[in-house]
GROMACS .gro file of C-alpha atoms in nm:
model
  514
    1MET     CA    1  -0.515   1.107   0.394
    2VAL     CA    2  -0.717   0.795   0.210
    3ARG     CA    3  -0.905   1.081   0.046
    4HIS     CA    4  -0.593   1.271  -0.076
    5ASN     CA    5  -0.433   0.908  -0.242
    6ARG     CA    6  -0.729   0.811  -0.407
    7ASN     CA    7  -0.741   1.169  -0.582
    8ILE     CA    8  -0.353   1.179  -0.594
    9SER     CA    9  -0.431   0.809  -0.762
   10GLU     CA   10  -0.683   0.970  -0.964
   11LEU     CA   11  -0.430   1.232  -1.103
   12TRP     CA   12  -0.157   0.937  -1.233
   13LYS     CA   13  -0.499   0.770  -1.399
   14GLU     CA   14  -0.571   1.083  -1.582
   15LEU     CA   15  -0.225   1.177  -1.768
   16SER     CA   16  -0.248   1.256  -2.098
   17TRP     CA   17  -0.048   0.892  -2.254
   18LYS     CA   18  -0.159   0.910  -2.565
   19LYS     CA   19  -0.009   1.186  -2.552
   20PHE     CA   20   0.284   1.175  -2.420
   21ARG     CA   21   0.367   0.864  -2.611
   22VAL     CA   22   0.351   1.050  -2.929
   23ASN     CA   23   0.502   1.356  -2.857
   24LEU     CA   24   0.768   1.118  -2.716
   25PHE     CA   25   0.769   0.892  -3.016
   26LYS     CA   26   0.723   1.233  -3.242
   27LEU     CA   27   1.121   1.366  -3.110
   28GLN     CA   28   1.256   1.046  -3.114
   29LYS     CA   29   1.188   0.986  -3.510
   30ARG     CA   30   1.305   1.326  -3.537
   31VAL     CA   31   1.643   1.192  -3.338
   32TYR     CA   32   1.662   0.868  -3.576
   33LYS     CA   33   1.679   1.041  -3.924
   34ALA     CA   34   1.928   1.336  -3.809
   35VAL     CA   35   2.171   1.040  -3.717
   36GLN     CA   36   2.087   0.909  -3.988
   37VAL     CA   37   2.156   1.173  -4.250
   38LYS     CA   38   2.478   1.194  -4.024
   39ASP     CA   39   2.337   1.575  -3.901
   40MET     CA   40   2.511   1.505  -3.526
   41ARG     CA   41   2.399   1.909  -3.365
   42LYS     CA   42   2.067   1.863  -3.498
   43ALA     CA   43   2.046   1.520  -3.326
   44ARG     CA   44   2.177   1.646  -2.951
   45SER     CA   45   1.957   1.936  -2.990
   46LEU     CA   46   1.672   1.686  -3.001
   47GLN     CA   47   1.829   1.463  -2.716
   48LYS     CA   48   1.807   1.788  -2.532
   49LEU     CA   49   1.472   1.837  -2.581
   50ILE     CA   50   1.361   1.443  -2.450
   51LEU     CA   51   1.533   1.512  -2.151
   52LYS     CA   52   1.320   1.844  -2.073
   53SER     CA   53   1.009   1.645  -2.239
   54LYS     CA   54   0.779   1.644  -1.961
   55SER     CA   55   0.648   1.318  -2.170
   56ALA     CA   56   0.925   1.144  -2.174
   57ARG     CA   57   0.988   1.226  -1.791
   58PHE     CA   58   0.669   1.066  -1.736
   59LEU     CA   59   0.685   0.758  -1.924
   60ALA     CA   60   1.026   0.671  -1.811
   61ILE     CA   61   0.864   0.730  -1.455
   62ARG     CA   62   0.571   0.472  -1.556
   63GLN     CA   63   0.768   0.216  -1.711
   64VAL     CA   64   1.022   0.101  -1.420
   65THR     CA   65   0.750   0.112  -1.178
   66GLN     CA   66   0.478   0.019  -1.350
   67LEU     CA   67   0.606  -0.191  -1.663
   68ASN     CA   68   0.914  -0.316  -1.581
   69ALA     CA   69   0.957  -0.675  -1.533
   70GLY     CA   70   1.216  -0.624  -1.241
   71LYS     CA   71   0.981  -0.276  -1.119
   72LYS     CA   72   0.909  -0.489  -0.775
   73THR     CA   73   1.342  -0.557  -0.698
   74ALA     CA   74   1.483  -0.228  -0.436
   75GLY     CA   75   1.802  -0.075  -0.487
   76ILE     CA   76   2.036   0.003  -0.225
   77ASP     CA   77   1.765   0.245  -0.059
   78GLY     CA   78   1.511  -0.088   0.020
   79LYS     CA   79   1.223   0.076  -0.169
   80LYS     CA   80   1.061  -0.167  -0.381
   81SER     CA   81   0.763   0.083  -0.477
   82LEU     CA   82   0.644   0.452  -0.499
   83THR     CA   83   0.345   0.570  -0.392
   84PHE     CA   84   0.137   0.799  -0.657
   85GLU     CA   85   0.250   1.062  -0.452
   86GLU     CA   86   0.614   1.018  -0.480
   87ARG     CA   87   0.633   0.912  -0.842
   88PHE     CA   88   0.496   1.334  -0.926
   89ILE     CA   89   0.788   1.439  -0.661
   90LEU     CA   90   0.959   1.192  -0.880
   91GLU     CA   91   0.894   1.399  -1.175
   92LYS     CA   92   0.959   1.757  -1.045
   93THR     CA   93   1.289   1.589  -0.935
   94LEU     CA   94   1.407   1.430  -1.274
   95ALA     CA   95   1.254   1.744  -1.452
   96LYS     CA   96   1.572   1.986  -1.175
   97HIS     CA   97   1.826   1.795  -1.237
   98TYR     CA   98   1.787   1.585  -1.552
   99ILE     CA   99   2.157   1.701  -1.688
  100ASN     CA  100   2.345   1.650  -1.397
  101TRP     CA  101   2.203   1.367  -1.211
  102LYS     CA  102   2.399   1.140  -0.914
  103HIS     CA  103   2.367   0.817  -0.887
  104SER     CA  104   2.360   0.674  -0.561
  105GLY     CA  105   2.514   0.301  -0.503
  106LEU     CA  106   2.399  -0.026  -0.691
  107ARG     CA  107   2.211  -0.304  -0.480
  108GLU     CA  108   2.445  -0.668  -0.514
  109ILE     CA  109   2.240  -0.891  -0.558
  110PRO     CA  110   2.477  -1.219  -0.653
  111ILE     CA  111   2.271  -1.417  -0.947
  112PRO     CA  112   2.445  -1.818  -1.005
  113LYS     CA  113   2.513  -1.894  -1.311
  114LYS     CA  114   2.505  -2.250  -1.533
  115ASP     CA  115   2.883  -2.336  -1.505
  116GLY     CA  116   2.864  -2.287  -1.081
  117THR     CA  117   2.997  -1.920  -1.050
  118MET     CA  118   2.806  -1.592  -0.945
  119ARG     CA  119   2.698  -1.304  -1.142
  120MET     CA  120   2.642  -1.029  -0.956
  121LEU     CA  121   2.356  -0.806  -1.021
  122LYS     CA  122   2.369  -0.475  -0.920
  123VAL     CA  123   2.037  -0.340  -0.897
  124PRO     CA  124   1.991   0.104  -0.862
  125THR     CA  125   1.749   0.248  -0.724
  126ILE     CA  126   1.393   0.322  -0.842
  127ALA     CA  127   1.512   0.723  -0.928
  128ASP     CA  128   1.823   0.582  -1.117
  129ARG     CA  129   1.609   0.345  -1.318
  130ALA     CA  130   1.386   0.620  -1.415
  131TRP     CA  131   1.708   0.886  -1.470
  132GLN     CA  132   1.825   0.570  -1.678
  133CYS     CA  133   1.505   0.457  -1.857
  134LEU     CA  134   1.479   0.889  -1.972
  135ALA     CA  135   1.840   0.841  -2.093
  136LYS     CA  136   1.724   0.553  -2.259
  137PHE     CA  137   1.491   0.747  -2.467
  138ALA     CA  138   1.720   1.007  -2.625
  139LEU     CA  139   1.976   0.766  -2.674
  140GLU     CA  140   1.866   0.429  -2.830
  141PRO     CA  141   1.648   0.614  -3.188
  142ALA     CA  142   2.042   0.759  -3.202
  143HIS     CA  143   2.177   0.489  -3.190
  144GLU     CA  144   1.986   0.259  -3.384
  145ALA     CA  145   2.051   0.453  -3.680
  146THR     CA  146   2.399   0.328  -3.669
  147PHE     CA  147   2.323  -0.049  -3.563
  148HIS     CA  148   2.433  -0.336  -3.768
  149ALA     CA  149   2.119  -0.519  -3.921
  150HIS     CA  150   2.216  -0.874  -3.788
  151SER     CA  151   2.271  -0.744  -3.435
  152TYR     CA  152   1.920  -0.850  -3.198
  153GLY     CA  153   1.982  -0.864  -2.877
  154PHE     CA  154   1.824  -0.626  -2.629
  155ARG     CA  155   1.721  -0.374  -2.930
  156THR     CA  156   1.313  -0.188  -2.981
  157GLY     CA  157   1.154  -0.427  -3.269
  158ARG     CA  158   1.390  -0.722  -3.241
  159SER     CA  159   1.413  -1.083  -3.104
  160ALA     CA  160   1.630  -1.387  -3.026
  161HIS     CA  161   1.355  -1.530  -3.233
  162ASP     CA  162   1.506  -1.306  -3.535
  163ALA     CA  163   1.900  -1.441  -3.509
  164GLN     CA  164   1.682  -1.815  -3.490
  165ARG     CA  165   1.537  -1.755  -3.883
  166PHE     CA  166   1.910  -1.567  -3.980
  167LEU     CA  167   2.084  -1.897  -3.850
  168PHE     CA  168   1.785  -2.118  -4.087
  169HIS     CA  169   1.857  -1.865  -4.397
  170TYR     CA  170   2.227  -1.939  -4.401
  171LEU     CA  171   2.250  -2.324  -4.319
  172ARG     CA  172   1.902  -2.486  -4.471
  173ARG     CA  173   1.979  -2.708  -4.701
  174ASN     CA  174   1.947  -2.503  -5.014
  175CYS     CA  175   2.220  -2.318  -4.887
  176ASN     CA  176   2.420  -2.583  -4.858
  177GLY     CA  177   2.476  -2.539  -4.474
  178ILE     CA  178   2.585  -2.850  -4.411
  179ASN     CA  179   2.969  -2.825  -4.547
  180LYS     CA  180   2.942  -2.459  -4.354
  181ARG     CA  181   3.134  -2.382  -3.984
  182VAL     CA  182   3.063  -2.170  -3.759
  183ILE     CA  183   3.251  -1.996  -3.484
  184GLU     CA  184   3.048  -2.007  -3.190
  185LEU     CA  185   3.213  -1.660  -3.008
  186ASP     CA  186   3.128  -1.617  -2.630
  187ILE     CA  187   3.312  -1.314  -2.487
  188GLU     CA  188   3.463  -1.349  -2.137
  189LYS     CA  189   3.292  -1.136  -1.840
  190CYS     CA  190   3.194  -0.863  -2.107
  191PHE     CA  191   2.930  -0.663  -1.937
  192ASP     CA  192   3.206  -0.661  -1.685
  193ARG     CA  193   3.488  -0.585  -1.888
  194ILE     CA  194   3.298  -0.289  -2.126
  195ASN     CA  195   3.580  -0.001  -2.113
  196HIS     CA  196   3.427   0.309  -1.972
  197SER     CA  197   3.636   0.528  -2.245
  198ALA     CA  198   3.504   0.284  -2.565
  199ILE     CA  199   3.108   0.370  -2.443
  200MET     CA  200   3.220   0.738  -2.393
  201ASP     CA  201   3.414   0.730  -2.772
  202SER     CA  202   3.093   0.621  -2.887
  203LEU     CA  203   2.820   0.752  -2.731
  204ILE     CA  204   2.604   1.028  -2.940
  205ALA     CA  205   2.510   1.301  -2.680
  206PRO     CA  206   2.491   1.616  -2.551
  207SER     CA  207   2.738   1.701  -2.253
  208GLY     CA  208   2.477   1.695  -2.012
  209LEU     CA  209   2.322   1.288  -2.055
  210LYS     CA  210   2.739   1.195  -2.169
  211LEU     CA  211   2.820   1.354  -1.802
  212GLY     CA  212   2.538   1.139  -1.599
  213ILE     CA  213   2.655   0.818  -1.828
  214PHE     CA  214   2.976   0.830  -1.711
  215ARG     CA  215   2.807   0.850  -1.350
  216CYS     CA  216   2.642   0.595  -1.393
  217LEU     CA  217   2.885   0.413  -1.483
  218LYS     CA  218   3.110   0.471  -1.262
  219ALA     CA  219   2.818   0.386  -0.957
  220GLY     CA  220   2.916   0.007  -1.026
  221VAL     CA  221   3.271  -0.022  -1.060
  222ASN     CA  222   3.420  -0.333  -0.982
  223VAL     CA  223   3.663  -0.351  -0.706
  224GLY     CA  224   3.986  -0.317  -0.944
  225PHE     CA  225   3.851  -0.211  -1.201
  226PRO     CA  226   3.799   0.112  -1.141
  227ASP     CA  227   3.737   0.242  -1.586
  228GLN     CA  228   3.533  -0.065  -1.687
  229GLY     CA  229   3.180  -0.213  -1.675
  230THR     CA  230   2.844  -0.084  -1.683
  231PRO     CA  231   2.611  -0.199  -1.388
  232GLN     CA  232   2.448  -0.577  -1.489
  233GLY     CA  233   2.068  -0.448  -1.413
  234GLY     CA  234   2.069  -0.126  -1.533
  235VAL     CA  235   1.784  -0.020  -1.771
  236VAL     CA  236   2.090   0.197  -2.010
  237SER     CA  237   2.337  -0.120  -1.939
  238PRO     CA  238   2.191  -0.364  -2.229
  239LEU     CA  239   2.192  -0.089  -2.471
  240LEU     CA  240   2.574   0.092  -2.373
  241ALA     CA  241   2.697  -0.300  -2.404
  242ASN     CA  242   2.482  -0.299  -2.776
  243ILE     CA  243   2.673   0.059  -2.847
  244ALA     CA  244   3.079  -0.045  -2.739
  245LEU     CA  245   3.010  -0.399  -2.936
  246ASN     CA  246   2.875  -0.237  -3.290
  247GLY     CA  247   3.090  -0.374  -3.561
  248ILE     CA  248   3.174  -0.669  -3.455
  249GLU     CA  249   2.925  -0.820  -3.654
  250ALA     CA  250   3.142  -0.677  -3.970
  251ILE     CA  251   3.462  -0.819  -3.898
  252HIS     CA  252   3.389  -1.118  -4.113
  253SER     CA  253   3.229  -1.074  -4.417
  254SER     CA  254   3.294  -1.282  -4.727
  255LYS     CA  255   3.232  -0.912  -4.954
  256ASN     CA  256   3.507  -0.763  -4.818
  257ALA     CA  257   3.691  -1.120  -4.942
  258GLY     CA  258   3.529  -1.035  -5.249
  259HIS     CA  259   3.305  -1.294  -5.326
  260LYS     CA  260   2.940  -1.288  -5.436
  261ALA     CA  261   2.806  -1.482  -5.128
  262ASN     CA  262   2.739  -1.332  -4.815
  263TYR     CA  263   2.887  -1.501  -4.478
  264PRO     CA  264   2.785  -1.287  -4.269
  265SER     CA  265   2.736  -1.322  -3.849
  266VAL     CA  266   2.468  -1.316  -3.631
  267ARG     CA  267   2.471  -1.115  -3.255
  268TYR     CA  268   2.254  -1.123  -2.947
  269ALA     CA  269   2.386  -0.939  -2.675
  270ASP     CA  270   2.783  -1.115  -2.612
  271ASP     CA  271   2.667  -1.378  -2.757
  272MET     CA  272   2.794  -1.418  -3.109
  273VAL     CA  273   2.749  -1.687  -3.433
  274ILE     CA  274   3.002  -1.598  -3.729
  275ILE     CA  275   2.889  -1.845  -4.035
  276LEU     CA  276   3.258  -1.999  -4.240
  277ARG     CA  277   3.283  -2.080  -4.556
  278PRO     CA  278   3.557  -2.413  -4.588
  279GLU     CA  279   3.836  -2.259  -4.630
  280ASP     CA  280   3.777  -1.931  -4.421
  281ASN     CA  281   4.084  -1.901  -4.145
  282ASP     CA  282   3.899  -1.934  -3.828
  283VAL     CA  283   4.193  -1.812  -3.638
  284GLU     CA  284   4.286  -1.528  -3.825
  285ILE     CA  285   3.879  -1.421  -3.806
  286LEU     CA  286   3.916  -1.482  -3.416
  287ALA     CA  287   4.271  -1.287  -3.406
  288LYS     CA  288   4.089  -0.982  -3.573
  289ILE     CA  289   3.768  -1.063  -3.335
  290SER     CA  290   4.066  -1.036  -3.026
  291GLU     CA  291   4.178  -0.691  -3.152
  292PHE     CA  292   3.861  -0.500  -3.185
  293LEU     CA  293   3.792  -0.704  -2.802
  294ALA     CA  294   4.063  -0.584  -2.689
  295ALA     CA  295   4.046  -0.200  -2.782
  296ARG     CA  296   3.668  -0.238  -2.592
  297GLY     CA  297   3.860  -0.345  -2.298
  298MET     CA  298   3.745  -0.722  -2.381
  299LYS     CA  299   3.858  -1.048  -2.513
  300ILE     CA  300   3.708  -1.389  -2.601
  301SER     CA  301   3.655  -1.611  -2.331
  302GLU     CA  302   3.882  -1.936  -2.475
  303LYS     CA  303   3.684  -2.185  -2.279
  304LYS     CA  304   3.350  -2.101  -2.410
  305THR     CA  305   3.511  -2.003  -2.778
  306LYS     CA  306   3.508  -2.267  -3.044
  307THR     CA  307   3.465  -2.348  -3.438
  308THR     CA  308   3.203  -2.605  -3.514
  309ALA     CA  309   3.114  -2.827  -3.772
  310THR     CA  310   2.776  -2.724  -3.835
  311LYS     CA  311   2.679  -3.119  -3.907
  312ASP     CA  312   2.757  -3.218  -3.504
  313GLY     CA  313   2.506  -2.894  -3.417
  314PHE     CA  314   2.586  -2.588  -3.167
  315ASP     CA  315   2.415  -2.394  -2.894
  316PHE     CA  316   2.273  -2.082  -2.960
  317LEU     CA  317   2.055  -1.901  -2.704
  318GLY     CA  318   1.866  -2.221  -2.613
  319TRP     CA  319   1.830  -2.335  -2.874
  320HIS     CA  320   1.975  -2.649  -3.041
  321PHE     CA  321   2.104  -2.607  -3.401
  322LYS     CA  322   2.235  -2.897  -3.631
  323CYS     CA  323   2.245  -3.012  -4.055
  324GLN     CA  324   2.123  -3.362  -4.024
  325LYS     CA  325   2.288  -3.580  -4.271
  326ASN     CA  326   2.007  -3.529  -4.528
  327GLY     CA  327   2.084  -3.176  -4.540
  328LYS     CA  328   1.764  -3.052  -4.340
  329PHE     CA  329   1.853  -2.801  -4.096
  330LYS     CA  330   1.684  -2.817  -3.743
  331SER     CA  331   1.672  -2.646  -3.404
  332THR     CA  332   1.549  -2.783  -3.105
  333PRO     CA  333   1.551  -2.699  -2.724
  334SER     CA  334   1.940  -2.700  -2.613
  335VAL     CA  335   1.931  -3.019  -2.374
  336ASP     CA  336   2.040  -2.697  -2.094
  337ASN     CA  337   1.776  -2.546  -2.210
  338PHE     CA  338   1.536  -2.826  -2.147
  339LYS     CA  339   1.663  -2.919  -1.798
  340ALA     CA  340   1.638  -2.598  -1.631
  341PHE     CA  341   1.223  -2.634  -1.796
  342ARG     CA  342   1.227  -2.929  -1.668
  343LYS     CA  343   1.365  -2.819  -1.278
  344LYS     CA  344   1.122  -2.555  -1.233
  345VAL     CA  345   0.850  -2.762  -1.337
  346LYS     CA  346   0.990  -3.090  -1.151
  347ALA     CA  347   0.967  -2.830  -0.849
  348ILE     CA  348   0.619  -2.732  -0.824
  349ILE     CA  349   0.429  -3.042  -0.973
  350ASN     CA  350   0.609  -3.233  -0.610
  351SER     CA  351   0.584  -2.984  -0.414
  352SER     CA  352   0.373  -2.990  -0.103
  353ASN     CA  353   0.294  -2.637  -0.009
  354TYR     CA  354  -0.021  -2.600  -0.237
  355GLY     CA  355  -0.282  -2.821  -0.423
  356ALA     CA  356  -0.342  -2.932  -0.703
  357LYS     CA  357  -0.531  -2.586  -0.873
  358VAL     CA  358  -0.273  -2.356  -0.727
  359LYS     CA  359  -0.006  -2.574  -0.892
  360ALA     CA  360  -0.179  -2.582  -1.208
  361GLU     CA  361  -0.212  -2.164  -1.226
  362LYS     CA  362   0.145  -2.189  -1.115
  363LEU     CA  363   0.279  -2.422  -1.339
  364ALA     CA  364   0.053  -2.249  -1.708
  365PRO     CA  365   0.289  -1.924  -1.782
  366ILE     CA  366   0.621  -2.160  -1.727
  367VAL     CA  367   0.467  -2.377  -2.006
  368ARG     CA  368   0.327  -2.123  -2.210
  369GLY     CA  369   0.628  -1.907  -2.212
  370TRP     CA  370   0.836  -2.172  -2.273
  371ARG     CA  371   0.662  -2.380  -2.581
  372ASN     CA  372   0.612  -2.003  -2.719
  373TYR     CA  373   0.972  -1.915  -2.720
  374HIS     CA  374   1.030  -2.293  -2.883
  375ARG     CA  375   0.747  -2.243  -3.131
  376PHE     CA  376   0.969  -2.224  -3.428
  377CYS     CA  377   1.197  -2.530  -3.366
  378LYS     CA  378   1.102  -2.894  -3.503
  379MET     CA  379   0.903  -2.987  -3.146
  380ASP     CA  380   0.871  -3.367  -3.283
  381GLY     CA  381   0.887  -3.663  -2.957
  382SER     CA  382   0.878  -3.758  -2.600
  383ARG     CA  383   1.132  -3.438  -2.467
  384ASN     CA  384   0.948  -3.161  -2.636
  385SER     CA  385   0.613  -3.291  -2.622
  386LEU     CA  386   0.615  -3.274  -2.271
  387TYR     CA  387   0.436  -3.599  -2.242
  388HIS     CA  388   0.633  -3.738  -1.973
  389MET     CA  389   0.584  -3.406  -1.745
  390GLU     CA  390   0.236  -3.415  -1.838
  391SER     CA  391   0.165  -3.773  -1.704
  392ARG     CA  392   0.347  -3.734  -1.373
  393ALA     CA  393   0.151  -3.392  -1.325
  394PHE     CA  394  -0.178  -3.616  -1.436
  395LYS     CA  395  -0.118  -3.857  -1.096
  396VAL     CA  396  -0.010  -3.595  -0.877
  397PHE     CA  397  -0.341  -3.400  -0.977
  398ASN     CA  398  -0.555  -3.707  -0.934
  399LYS     CA  399  -0.412  -3.800  -0.584
  400GLU     CA  400  -0.433  -3.468  -0.467
  401ALA     CA  401  -0.750  -3.311  -0.630
  402LYS     CA  402  -0.957  -3.644  -0.533
  403GLN     CA  403  -1.166  -3.567  -0.805
  404ASN     CA  404  -1.301  -3.792  -1.100
  405ARG     CA  405  -1.046  -3.790  -1.419
  406TYR     CA  406  -1.289  -3.529  -1.675
  407SER     CA  407  -1.190  -3.249  -1.396
  408CYS     CA  408  -0.802  -3.359  -1.343
  409LYS     CA  409  -0.787  -3.372  -1.704
  410LYS     CA  410  -0.906  -2.942  -1.685
  411LEU     CA  411  -0.677  -2.897  -1.453
  412LEU     CA  412  -0.385  -3.073  -1.643
  413ASP     CA  413  -0.511  -2.882  -1.973
  414LYS     CA  414  -0.467  -2.571  -1.802
  415ALA     CA  415  -0.123  -2.638  -1.646
  416PHE     CA  416  -0.001  -2.713  -2.008
  417PRO     CA  417  -0.182  -2.444  -2.279
  418ALA     CA  418  -0.135  -2.588  -2.590
  419VAL     CA  419   0.128  -2.391  -2.840
  420PRO     CA  420   0.061  -2.423  -3.257
  421TYR     CA  421   0.397  -2.475  -3.339
  422SER     CA  422   0.521  -2.360  -3.691
  423GLU     CA  423   0.919  -2.489  -3.765
  424ASN     CA  424   1.119  -2.238  -3.925
  425LYS     CA  425   0.830  -2.040  -4.000
  426HIS     CA  426   0.919  -1.650  -3.836
  427ILE     CA  427   0.873  -1.379  -4.049
  428ASN     CA  428   1.255  -1.172  -3.975
  429VAL     CA  429   1.293  -0.829  -3.957
  430LYS     CA  430   1.388  -0.624  -4.298
  431GLY     CA  431   1.742  -0.504  -4.287
  432GLU     CA  432   1.822  -0.255  -4.013
  433LYS     CA  433   1.442  -0.098  -4.068
  434SER     CA  434   1.379   0.034  -3.652
  435PRO     CA  435   1.069   0.120  -3.484
  436TYR     CA  436   1.182   0.500  -3.470
  437ASP     CA  437   1.208   0.537  -3.900
  438GLY     CA  438   0.830   0.592  -3.889
  439ASP     CA  439   0.684   0.327  -4.063
  440MET     CA  440   0.430   0.255  -3.835
  441ALA     CA  441   0.214   0.012  -4.022
  442TYR     CA  442   0.511  -0.179  -4.094
  443TRP     CA  443   0.562  -0.222  -3.676
  444SER     CA  444   0.212  -0.273  -3.565
  445GLU     CA  445   0.146  -0.552  -3.827
  446ARG     CA  446   0.489  -0.728  -3.824
  447LYS     CA  447   0.402  -0.697  -3.430
  448SER     CA  448   0.021  -0.837  -3.469
  449LYS     CA  449   0.257  -1.178  -3.667
  450LEU     CA  450   0.428  -1.191  -3.306
  451TYR     CA  451   0.146  -1.338  -3.175
  452ASP     CA  452  -0.090  -1.655  -3.239
  453GLY     CA  453  -0.489  -1.716  -3.197
  454ALA     CA  454  -0.732  -1.508  -3.015
  455THR     CA  455  -0.449  -1.250  -2.986
  456SER     CA  456  -0.354  -1.257  -3.370
  457LYS     CA  457  -0.772  -1.238  -3.461
  458ALA     CA  458  -0.856  -0.940  -3.217
  459LEU     CA  459  -0.538  -0.757  -3.322
  460LYS     CA  460  -0.628  -0.767  -3.647
  461LYS     CA  461  -0.973  -0.702  -3.659
  462GLN     CA  462  -0.833  -0.412  -3.481
  463ASN     CA  463  -0.655  -0.306  -3.759
  464HIS     CA  464  -0.315  -0.315  -3.480
  465SER     CA  465  -0.429  -0.046  -3.277
  466CYS     CA  466  -0.546  -0.047  -2.919
  467ASN     CA  467  -0.885  -0.013  -2.794
  468ILE     CA  468  -0.850   0.164  -2.529
  469CYS     CA  469  -0.620   0.456  -2.625
  470GLY     CA  470  -0.598   0.374  -2.998
  471LEU     CA  471  -0.230   0.409  -3.088
  472LYS     CA  472  -0.043   0.172  -3.299
  473PHE     CA  473   0.100  -0.109  -3.177
  474ALA     CA  474   0.439  -0.010  -3.296
  475ASP     CA  475   0.666  -0.063  -3.015
  476ASP     CA  476   0.807  -0.326  -2.708
  477GLU     CA  477   0.516  -0.329  -2.497
  478LYS     CA  478   0.369  -0.623  -2.471
  479VAL     CA  479   0.035  -0.667  -2.597
  480HIS     CA  480  -0.294  -0.825  -2.377
  481LEU     CA  481  -0.594  -0.961  -2.408
  482HIS     CA  482  -0.888  -0.829  -2.201
  483HIS     CA  483  -1.249  -1.003  -2.129
  484ILE     CA  484  -1.464  -0.699  -2.190
  485ASP     CA  485  -1.760  -0.898  -1.952
  486GLY     CA  486  -1.488  -0.937  -1.726
  487ASN     CA  487  -1.527  -1.289  -1.734
  488HIS     CA  488  -1.224  -1.483  -1.815
  489GLN     CA  489  -1.377  -1.822  -1.886
  490ASN     CA  490  -1.616  -1.594  -2.194
  491TRP     CA  491  -1.307  -1.675  -2.455
  492LYS     CA  492  -1.585  -1.576  -2.726
  493PRO     CA  493  -1.405  -1.361  -2.985
  494LYS     CA  494  -1.664  -1.038  -2.896
  495ASN     CA  495  -1.567  -1.035  -2.574
  496LEU     CA  496  -1.186  -0.964  -2.624
  497VAL     CA  497  -0.948  -0.703  -2.692
  498ALA     CA  498  -0.649  -0.654  -2.759
  499ILE     CA  499  -0.490  -0.324  -2.558
  500HIS     CA  500  -0.156  -0.227  -2.441
  501GLU     CA  501  -0.010  -0.353  -2.099
  502SER     CA  502  -0.027  -0.029  -1.927
  503CYS     CA  503  -0.386   0.015  -2.065
  504HIS     CA  504  -0.519  -0.311  -1.943
  505ASP     CA  505  -0.338  -0.192  -1.610
  506TYR     CA  506  -0.493   0.160  -1.551
  507HIS     CA  507  -0.913   0.000  -1.675
  508HIS     CA  508  -0.791  -0.323  -1.432
  509MET     CA  509  -0.713  -0.051  -1.130
  510SER     CA  510  -0.979   0.223  -1.203
  511LYS     CA  511  -1.244  -0.117  -1.168
  512SER     CA  512  -1.074  -0.210  -0.801
  513GLU     CA  513  -1.079   0.212  -0.700
  514SER     CA  514  -1.476   0.230  -0.845
   0.00000   0.00000   0.00000
């Protein structure tokens, strides 16, 4: 039996993953270009080919079982993972039922929000997540051709840093940002209130895929709102939300008002900032947005939506933006964001469950992630430098490790890894460009700029291609730094290569079984 399982695992690892990725991307690129020229008949025909594609099915299963952040979260069936044999069985099931897929119920997990209320995470089974991922492969390139350039949330090739840079561009001193106002727009229970008909009417998809999406929506219905909501926790849910909200960014545009200067809006999922001129009427703009949302079953959150002068500052995506008295634009980690981060760090430092070495290992990814997220902010001052946290950690490490100060300092350096900061230096994605437009050179080079240090150097040395599979880093899959000799203490450039996360997984999987 062990031998049989091992043979199955070898079969999975030896599948033509590189060929699968190339095949899927070729079809997605054709879908994107068909929608661009408004040939919807051809686009839907190509989407059917994606749903039928063996490459797409295997990649969808790999995505939800190996790469997604919630890959170990069980659905209503209690399954947290699939064996290699079960993955092959699921591929055959998808091949047979991709066009008439029936969704199981959803497992509900309450998640506390910062305002004290609860958000209900609704998790599909692994099989349902695989079908949703397959559906996303077909839907995303079609809608990427229609999405607004200033929508950055949950989109391939775009990030929160693009939204941050966007605000810098329009609120800096050269743009007289200090005299502007912004509307901080929040949509009340966005994911729970999206009208199903609004999504279905906007969907670019063949009829069979539309039926599957409709069943997916109905599987996560809210009591009392049978025709509203897309389940938070589904693979395709963020894309469906973007489809429903697409166009809201264009409601306020100075070009429509006959002005030369452009004062556009920026949206990240259901959070949005609208930049105003001094003479703009925010009440009228909000009335237009309310009308847009009402047609989609949603409404503005009166509690969280407000008009703010840029010199007073406002929060967006975990950052605090402000135009200072001298007119200079500044972004820093928001108070709420810092408090949440500090709470995590303190819980680890003060824990009595493990020693200094384990604490350092647990702190490292949390601190690195926080510093990376804020690397384009102004990070001076003791709060943002984490001086007080490091001092506290050093005292605890010194007490627990019972070693010399040099050893404690090494643990501290490991727990609080340094990240180079470059205030407002992020390079925004060009206009309406999409990873599905086929410009591999642009997207692979852009990918390398999102990384720094040894990873960035390795990417440039490898001409932005994976050292194992040879493909360009053009999609959203993470880039991992691999130590050739297996020694994670050897950081010499010759020992480091950049590879896909999935390639890294397979490499170590092979070594562990050999």
